[in-house]
XYZ file of C-alpha atoms in Angstrom:
205
model
C 98.848 102.374 121.017
C 96.080 104.606 119.730
C 98.205 107.757 119.951
C 100.948 106.352 117.695
C 98.418 104.679 115.372
C 96.075 107.661 114.826
C 98.457 110.648 114.894
C 98.572 111.898 111.311
C 96.185 109.177 110.102
C 93.137 109.745 107.904
C 90.766 110.255 110.850
C 93.227 112.817 112.289
C 93.279 114.734 108.999
C 89.480 114.579 108.624
C 89.053 116.176 112.085
C 91.757 118.811 111.303
C 90.274 119.840 107.975
C 86.660 119.938 109.171
C 87.693 122.052 112.190
C 89.189 124.601 109.762
C 85.755 125.057 108.181
C 83.219 124.389 110.949
C 82.821 124.998 114.716
C 85.498 122.964 116.532
C 83.168 121.749 119.319
C 80.678 120.186 116.864
C 83.465 118.552 114.805
C 85.124 117.170 117.907
C 81.839 115.797 119.341
C 80.956 114.087 116.053
C 84.368 112.553 115.599
C 84.614 111.365 119.217
C 81.150 109.850 119.165
C 82.104 107.801 116.074
C 85.432 106.743 117.638
C 83.863 105.792 120.976
C 81.223 103.658 119.254
C 83.920 102.027 117.089
C 86.027 101.359 120.215
C 83.109 99.724 122.037
C 82.392 97.567 118.984
C 86.021 96.566 118.646
C 86.461 95.631 122.303
C 83.146 93.717 122.131
C 84.445 91.721 119.158
C 87.652 91.097 121.090
C 85.664 89.516 123.927
C 83.418 87.417 121.629
C 86.301 85.894 119.655
C 87.775 83.948 122.656
C 84.366 82.273 123.166
C 84.658 80.852 119.657
C 88.354 80.160 119.648
C 90.606 79.032 122.558
C 92.576 81.684 124.468
C 95.831 79.980 123.453
C 95.019 80.375 119.740
C 93.714 83.933 120.076
C 96.862 84.922 121.985
C 99.000 83.351 119.260
C 97.029 85.222 116.609
C 97.416 88.495 118.539
C 101.160 87.936 118.821
C 101.489 87.410 115.082
C 99.236 90.377 114.400
C 101.287 92.695 116.600
C 104.467 91.439 114.972
C 103.043 92.087 111.507
C 101.966 95.606 112.344
C 105.275 96.382 114.020
C 107.364 95.181 111.083
C 105.055 96.902 108.653
C 105.343 100.261 110.424
C 109.124 99.920 110.695
C 109.270 99.138 106.954
C 107.170 102.266 106.213
C 109.500 104.327 108.408
C 112.563 102.886 106.720
C 111.247 103.776 103.239
C 110.045 107.251 104.126
C 112.148 110.330 103.736
C 111.268 114.025 104.172
C 110.266 114.640 100.576
C 108.304 111.432 100.142
C 106.608 111.894 103.514
C 105.598 115.450 102.711
C 104.306 114.442 99.275
C 102.371 111.491 100.722
C 100.882 113.665 103.460
C 99.811 116.284 100.937
C 98.235 113.612 98.765
C 96.301 112.223 101.714
C 95.133 115.729 102.707
C 93.987 116.337 99.087
C 92.049 113.050 99.147
C 90.299 113.972 102.397
C 89.497 117.398 101.026
C 87.877 115.762 98.020
C 85.753 113.609 100.343
C 84.700 116.702 102.257
C 83.861 118.559 99.061
C 81.733 115.634 97.866
C 79.546 116.050 100.943
C 78.780 119.685 100.227
C 76.258 118.902 97.449
C 74.019 116.671 99.530
C 71.706 119.433 100.724
C 68.606 117.251 100.597
C 70.149 114.675 102.948
C 71.310 117.493 105.220
C 67.779 118.888 105.469
C 66.428 115.399 106.252
C 68.955 114.615 108.996
C 68.920 118.136 110.452
C 65.766 117.227 112.358
C 67.760 114.721 114.420
C 71.220 116.252 114.477
C 73.171 119.059 112.940
C 74.613 118.324 109.498
C 78.152 119.185 110.619
C 77.929 116.678 113.449
C 76.663 114.023 111.077
C 79.425 114.717 108.540
C 82.090 114.460 111.190
C 80.529 111.300 112.644
C 80.002 109.461 109.349
C 83.341 110.365 107.782
C 85.228 109.403 110.928
C 83.326 106.180 111.379
C 83.939 105.038 107.787
C 87.599 106.038 107.880
C 88.142 104.136 111.125
C 86.448 100.965 109.954
C 89.143 98.395 109.157
C 91.905 100.788 110.247
C 94.977 99.365 111.969
C 93.963 100.913 115.277
C 90.578 99.110 115.141
C 92.210 95.793 114.302
C 94.792 96.261 117.028
C 92.074 97.165 119.562
C 90.177 93.965 118.709
C 93.386 91.927 119.070
C 94.297 93.572 122.400
C 90.848 92.994 123.851
C 91.017 89.238 123.112
C 93.508 88.617 125.916
C 93.468 91.829 128.022
C 90.863 93.456 130.229
C 88.172 94.777 127.845
C 87.241 97.666 130.122
C 90.862 98.769 130.347
C 91.323 98.484 126.588
C 88.146 100.465 125.942
C 89.086 103.221 128.424
C 92.690 103.421 127.136
C 91.648 103.519 123.532
C 88.951 106.154 124.201
C 91.459 108.373 126.048
C 93.918 107.950 123.155
C 91.315 108.872 120.579
C 90.174 111.822 122.666
C 93.731 113.245 122.991
C 94.605 112.619 119.352
C 91.332 114.065 117.952
C 91.497 117.043 120.277
C 94.996 117.827 119.018
C 93.742 117.494 115.459
C 90.831 119.871 116.038
C 92.803 122.472 117.962
C 96.001 122.575 115.950
C 95.459 120.069 113.182
C 96.062 122.356 110.282
C 99.627 122.931 111.374
C 100.370 119.368 112.503
C 98.819 117.684 109.500
C 101.309 119.413 107.163
C 104.401 119.227 109.380
C 104.168 115.945 111.300
C 106.934 113.438 110.563
C 105.312 110.237 109.414
C 108.660 108.429 109.591
C 109.046 109.102 113.358
C 105.469 108.168 114.117
C 105.805 104.932 112.175
C 109.055 104.084 113.972
C 107.520 104.650 117.412
C 104.417 102.684 116.413
C 106.442 99.834 115.013
C 108.550 99.486 118.160
C 105.420 99.660 120.288
C 103.684 96.905 118.368
C 106.829 94.754 118.554
C 106.754 95.281 122.308
C 103.138 94.091 122.399
C 104.120 91.049 120.379
C 106.960 90.121 122.767
C 104.687 90.675 125.773
C 102.021 88.382 124.329
C 104.596 85.723 123.520
C 106.450 85.727 126.842
C 103.503 86.559 129.094
C 100.511 84.620 127.679
C 97.171 84.769 129.542
C 96.715 82.112 132.180
């Protein structure tokens, strides 16, 4: 789920562009730290929600949520074509580049935080954390953790984030400009629809 949700997403592009300018190991460690913390928070929320709402209602909400994301991604894939996708991807890359440029002038903050951690690590961590907050992968992780094993969800999501972010850091500059958003959206849409059917036909006991 994380692989198809994050591949080519804003967090993917942030890691790719930062790795083009800074040491890859530092960028990767900062991004992964943010994503792991976000994953733990998301799975934790997924376990708290059933204590407030019955498992039957949370499963129903998760089913509807998966269905919504699946149909939304398939709609995005249906509307996309090669020119529109390339233009959209270039626009998103430009937006991320502007965010990165806006961080360059904050030298005073860099000097302050450099006592605790390197500025590059903090940039990677903060930008990734903010980009991931409210993202579809975070919401889907919360929904999945409401009726599945939280440890399994956390491990699976962490592995997915690690693979995706590593790909972005190692070869992100090439993938970010050539990846087909239509294909990724189609795969993601079908996967979410599969989750929806699974939740509907195989509800938790």
